Amino acid sequence: ASVWYSTDNGATWTKYNINSTVINRSYPDAYYDRTTRTPWFAYQIRPVGQPSRIYVAKDEGIAIGSPGLFTEYQVTNGEGTYGEWVPTVVAKGDTVVVSYMKFDLGVGAVKASFDGGATWSNEVLIGTFPIIFENDTITGIDNPNLVLVDPNTLVFYSFDGDLINKIMFWKSTDWGQTWQGPFIMRSTAATNYGFASWWYSYVGAVYQGKVHVLAVLSPSGVENGILYDYIFDPADNSISEVFVHGTVVQDTTGAWTTGVPQARTPSVGVTQDGSKLVAMFMDIDSLTGYKDPYFKVFDGTNWSPEAPVFAVADTFDEGRGDFCPTVYDDGNYLNLFFVCSSGSNNYVNIYYAGAQVVI
């Protein structure tokens, strides 16, 4: 497991090994605790023929100007046939919470540490299934994620694991020891058009005290679709849905499908001052052509028109996987920094990119 840092806006990169042992690590996540200036990393390790286990690591060297001082902790023991998957980590001071999916059970779970990772609490399961919602039976979660809404509200979210057309939220105000929920909404695109999402087609961020989950919903077997913003307010547990980008049309048989434009593989970031929410996505302007990444900006009231990240289009397909954007508003320009994989190279190479656009 390795981390690359850049201190010159991406001009050069330095690699640091968390653990140099060669083993199958996957589904990494990262979180930067601003209170202690400590980056945290979570990932799963699945040796061949064994269930997956969750690990976290922290770099205590950043705060003292000596990056690469890693400590690695094993969080779970790999229960069942497949173990624990897709971890997410959040941290505040010595309090660290890791969420993940119990693959065999199809439910979420968390463990917490209150001493900076040295010891971990007992596992707490999130969700009891099956759930009957609007005549549908929900038997488990899909691709879960965890966010921290200051000062101490955790929000765990996922689409359902059956049809992937209902967004579900849980919340905790005691660092994951107890949970309220699920609070569920069926997508309008599911109700009106029969659309659903994909396990990699939704991502969330905290903006002005609410959780925004940007999700693409599309016809069966199609990745490209309509981009929506699902907004969960932990103050009253309400969920709202806002259309962001895309077009829906009927084909010659009368079936609903996506028109032009379409969106694919969204990601989301918040400016350093918390004033703007920025969504990035692949914007598709024909049924056979792919554009470069595009973005839209939410100012707390409205979404802006879409605009290209790059002034000149290239031939890459950068849309597979998260863009992982960092967004900096300098008062005149919106500076976007992100990494992505490229379909032009079988999605195996990681690229770093930066763009400056007029606000």
CSV table of N, CA and C in Angstrom, one decimal, residues 3-4 8 10 14 28 44 60 80 87-88 94 109 113 115 152 157 164 202 218 224 229 316 345:
chain,number,residue,atom,x,y,z
A,3,VAL,N,1.2,5.7,-0.8
A,3,VAL,CA,0.6,7.0,-1.0
A,3,VAL,C,1.5,7.9,-1.7
A,4,TRP,N,1.0,8.8,-2.6
A,4,TRP,CA,1.8,9.8,-3.3
A,4,TRP,C,1.4,11.1,-2.8
A,8,ASP,N,3.6,20.8,-4.8
A,8,ASP,CA,3.8,21.9,-5.8
A,8,ASP,C,2.7,21.8,-6.8
A,10,GLY,N,1.0,19.4,-8.0
A,10,GLY,CA,1.0,18.3,-8.9
A,10,GLY,C,2.1,18.2,-9.9
A,14,THR,N,5.9,12.4,-4.7
A,14,THR,CA,6.8,11.6,-3.9
A,14,THR,C,6.0,10.4,-3.4
A,28,PRO,N,-9.5,1.5,-1.8
A,28,PRO,CA,-9.0,2.4,-0.9
A,28,PRO,C,-9.9,3.6,-0.6
A,44,GLN,N,-9.1,-2.7,2.0
A,44,GLN,CA,-9.3,-4.1,2.4
A,44,GLN,C,-8.2,-4.9,1.8
A,60,GLU,N,1.2,10.4,10.6
A,60,GLU,CA,1.4,11.4,11.7
A,60,GLU,C,2.6,12.4,11.3
A,80,GLY,N,-16.9,-14.9,7.9
A,80,GLY,CA,-17.7,-15.5,6.8
A,80,GLY,C,-16.9,-15.8,5.6
A,87,PRO,N,-14.4,-0.2,2.5
A,87,PRO,CA,-14.4,0.6,3.7
A,87,PRO,C,-14.4,2.1,3.5
A,88,THR,N,-14.8,2.8,4.4
A,88,THR,CA,-14.7,4.3,4.5
A,88,THR,C,-14.3,4.7,5.9
A,94,ASP,N,-8.8,12.1,18.2
A,94,ASP,CA,-8.5,10.7,18.5
A,94,ASP,C,-9.6,9.7,18.2
A,109,ALA,N,-21.7,-2.0,8.5
A,109,ALA,CA,-21.2,-2.1,9.9
A,109,ALA,C,-20.2,-1.0,10.1
A,113,SER,N,-12.7,3.8,17.1
A,113,SER,CA,-11.6,3.9,18.0
A,113,SER,C,-11.6,5.3,18.6
A,115,ASP,N,-9.0,6.1,20.7
A,115,ASP,CA,-7.6,6.4,21.1
A,115,ASP,C,-6.6,6.4,19.9
A,152,ASN,N,-20.6,16.1,15.2
A,152,ASN,CA,-20.4,14.7,15.5
A,152,ASN,C,-21.5,13.8,14.9
A,157,TYR,N,-24.7,5.9,4.0
A,157,TYR,CA,-25.7,5.8,3.0
A,157,TYR,C,-25.4,4.8,1.9
A,164,ILE,N,-31.2,-1.2,-7.0
A,164,ILE,CA,-30.3,0.0,-7.0
A,164,ILE,C,-31.1,1.2,-7.5
A,202,TYR,N,-22.6,6.6,-7.9
A,202,TYR,CA,-23.0,7.6,-7.0
A,202,TYR,C,-21.9,7.8,-5.9
A,218,SER,N,-30.0,5.2,-15.0
A,218,SER,CA,-30.1,4.9,-16.4
A,218,SER,C,-30.9,3.7,-16.7
A,224,ASN,N,-24.6,5.3,-19.0
A,224,ASN,CA,-24.9,6.7,-19.1
A,224,ASN,C,-26.4,7.0,-18.8
A,229,ASP,N,-29.2,14.9,-7.7
A,229,ASP,CA,-28.6,15.2,-6.4
A,229,ASP,C,-29.6,14.8,-5.3
A,316,PHE,N,-8.9,10.9,-24.7
A,316,PHE,CA,-9.0,9.9,-23.6
A,316,PHE,C,-10.4,9.8,-23.1
A,345,ASN,N,-6.3,3.4,-21.9
A,345,ASN,CA,-5.2,2.5,-21.5
A,345,ASN,C,-5.7,1.4,-20.6
